[in-house]
Amino acid sequence: MHDEKNLRLYGLMLCMPELESLPLLQELADEHPWMQAGLHELNLTPLEEWQGEYTRLFVNGFPKTPAPPYESVYRHQSMQGPVVDTLHDLYQDAGLTIGEMPADYLGTQLEFAAHLAASDDPRAPHWQTRLWRDHLQHWLPHFIADVCQHSQLLIYRLWGGQLTLLSKHMQEVMTYA
Amino acid sequence: MDTTVNFYTQDVWTWWIAIYLYFGGLGAATLAVTFLTDMYMKAHRDLVLWGAFSGVVLLALGSLMLFSHLLDHRAVIHVLNPMVLIYKPDSWIAWGTQFIIWMMFWGVLYALPYMYATDFFDKVPVVNWLLDRKLVNRIAQLSTRYRKTVGWLATVNGVGVAVYTGLLLQSFPAVALWHNPGVPLLFTVSAFSTAMAFLLLLMYLVIKQPDDQRIRNFYERVDLILISAELVILFSFFHYMQAGNESAMHSARMLWNDMGWLIGFIGFGLIVPFLLELRGVLKGWSSHLPVVTASVLVLIGGYLLRHYFMYSGVYAYPW
Amino acid sequence: MTHYAMVIDLNTCVGCNACMAACAMENQTPVWKSSWRTYVHDKEIGNGSDVHRRFFPRLCNHCDNPPCMSVCPTGATYKLDNGIVLVDEERCMGCRACAMACPYDARRSVTYEDVERGREFYGEAYRRQHPSVDKCTFCEHRLKEGLEPACVETCVGSARMFCDLDNPEDPVSQLVASGVARPLMPHLGTRPNIYYIDDLKRRG
């Protein structure tokens, strides 16, 4: 559930759909059966429609974008909020710097979680706890709710379901840590 | 915010408008000069008829360029109504439209009595019919009786047309090349200079009356003065732009590195005609070819000025 | 008296262009020719590895001394008491003097072809009847119903904030009053009403 492969796949779901996207996901479907019903629907959906739905949900919706995948938006109603700095510090502590996407982007946070899951560093669980306790738990549930409520494509609702299971699991891990 | 500035020219008012600005200045100034000549130098039927005709035709052609350029032609009615000057006195296009309309109106009225004084219009259909109407006859008599009034009404509106084009360009605050008091001066001087050149061509090549030598000499002298004035104004512009703000300096770089502007306009449009006419005024030429050449060059230069002005205006945006 | 203004925080605009799209849909602009009432400019600032992208939303500034209004020959461009500068599309003949006069590149042409295409694209709901010059209206039709302009409502990062400068209690108008948010090219004398909070992204 919280292993590297799953976390990277959850992050991958946040990429803009392209021509190669569906074949790639179909290859992964055997190991991740939760996707199958969603992929079946995508098979019947034109790429443009998928891209349009992705854009509407996460980038640029009218009248409002339903699920912008940024912690600052959910916690501070702005972009580049104060959490960006604390996340930068966390990534730096773990010896990482971020690329183009902002620090509070869900994709960045999931990538970080995946990196920690695969890491041998004894401090990794501590950083994982910081990520969940100080950041993800405060906004991911709301984000998931928005995705599940507004997404017209099954794949994103299923993805939301997986993220819910992930959240619940992390909640338990932190409680007993 | 001010750390970045981007510079753009515009593609909204291009050569369509440049042609109008040129025809507008040329036609209106021609009409004004011929009427003033007729009123104060020598009564001259052919000059007035040509002046009025050129004024009306050039302004009609220019106005057609403007009209075609509109997005919604139907709405032009809102600017044709003279009352527009009451509720939009701050718009130079409103003034210009009225100047054009009334210049044409009074211009035709001033020329009307002269139209009876020549056989030419007897052969022109529709016009000959109109001239036969009692009402038109009566109007021509009134025009003769109030000659000076009609002449001045036409002249004032004509000068208005020649001057307003520069004031219009001056009213755009974002572009340093346009937003300065030199532009109305430059455009007015250029309009009258091209008018003198046009009239010299007419008098040497078409009207060709030997007793007009006094008028031709006078026009040459006036054109010489006007070209000199234009060179002085442009000299001032040069320095204004070199030491100007970013918009001015960008315009300067575009203009003063362009051979069309330097050689075409300044060189052949102003300096060469100036020298030709200077020699003509001081020593005289044995033929009228140099003056005719100078006049043609001035006319070409008149268009180039307005062309370059429209294309070299630079907007400086802080993004 | 109401005096509408907008504050744009250049620190939080991430160039998602949601505002451009929302405006286009709300105001039925000719998207097929990439003609926008509001546009988000994208500029890289800095040298070498120390480069950052600045996104700069630009729209009509609804100036208090609008040069577009003085040059308009038909009176099609006019200003409401609440500060909004509007274009009467029936009265506008499209001479484009306003576009020439505007220092903020706020005006776009809508042609006969665009009106026809608009009828196809936007269907029966299409409101425009005539070609004219077009620009931002601060969504005046939405303000009348107590809504905010479409671009403000849709902004994900709250980069756009709308306010009434005559309401001193409004925290957004306090941003203007404090001088944190500043207008563009104020020396031109246009007295604009879009105020920008300068971007000071910390790098490294």
Tab-separated table of C-alpha atoms in Angstrom, chain A residues 59-65 68 70 73 76-81 85 100 102, chain C residues 11-12 14 16-18 21-22 25-26 150 153-158 201-202:
chain	number	residue	atom	x	y	z
A	59	VAL	CA	-5.624	23.017	-13.838
A	60	ASN	CA	-8.218	25.319	-15.192
A	61	GLY	CA	-11.927	24.753	-14.576
A	62	PHE	CA	-14.854	27.118	-15.077
A	63	PRO	CA	-16.258	28.702	-12.951
A	64	LYS	CA	-13.755	27.263	-10.459
A	65	THR	CA	-11.102	24.566	-10.690
A	68	PRO	CA	-6.177	22.081	-7.657
A	70	TYR	CA	-1.607	22.161	-4.159
A	73	VAL	CA	-4.645	26.288	-2.045
A	76	HIS	CA	-4.240	29.067	2.674
A	77	GLN	CA	-6.487	29.750	-0.363
A	78	SER	CA	-3.468	30.924	-2.303
A	79	MET	CA	-0.546	29.578	-4.248
A	80	GLN	CA	3.041	29.599	-2.938
A	81	GLY	CA	1.829	29.790	0.641
A	85	ASP	CA	8.963	26.922	2.801
A	100	GLU	CA	10.112	22.550	-11.752
A	102	PRO	CA	6.195	23.632	-6.635
C	11	ASN	CA	3.834	36.250	-5.984
C	12	THR	CA	0.956	33.811	-6.180
C	14	VAL	CA	1.338	30.480	-11.262
C	16	CYS	CA	-2.484	28.405	-14.899
C	17	ASN	CA	-4.485	30.717	-17.202
C	18	ALA	CA	-7.760	29.751	-15.512
C	21	ALA	CA	-10.441	30.772	-19.828
C	22	ALA	CA	-13.065	31.830	-17.285
C	25	MET	CA	-16.420	31.733	-21.388
C	26	GLU	CA	-18.157	34.310	-19.220
C	150	ALA	CA	-15.124	35.648	-13.351
C	153	GLU	CA	-13.691	33.924	-8.697
C	154	THR	CA	-11.815	31.312	-10.634
C	155	CYS	CA	-8.322	32.206	-9.513
C	156	VAL	CA	-6.929	29.142	-7.806
C	157	GLY	CA	-4.226	30.954	-5.927
C	158	SER	CA	-6.125	34.097	-4.970
C	201	LYS	CA	10.271	35.260	-4.863
C	202	ARG	CA	13.092	34.118	-2.698
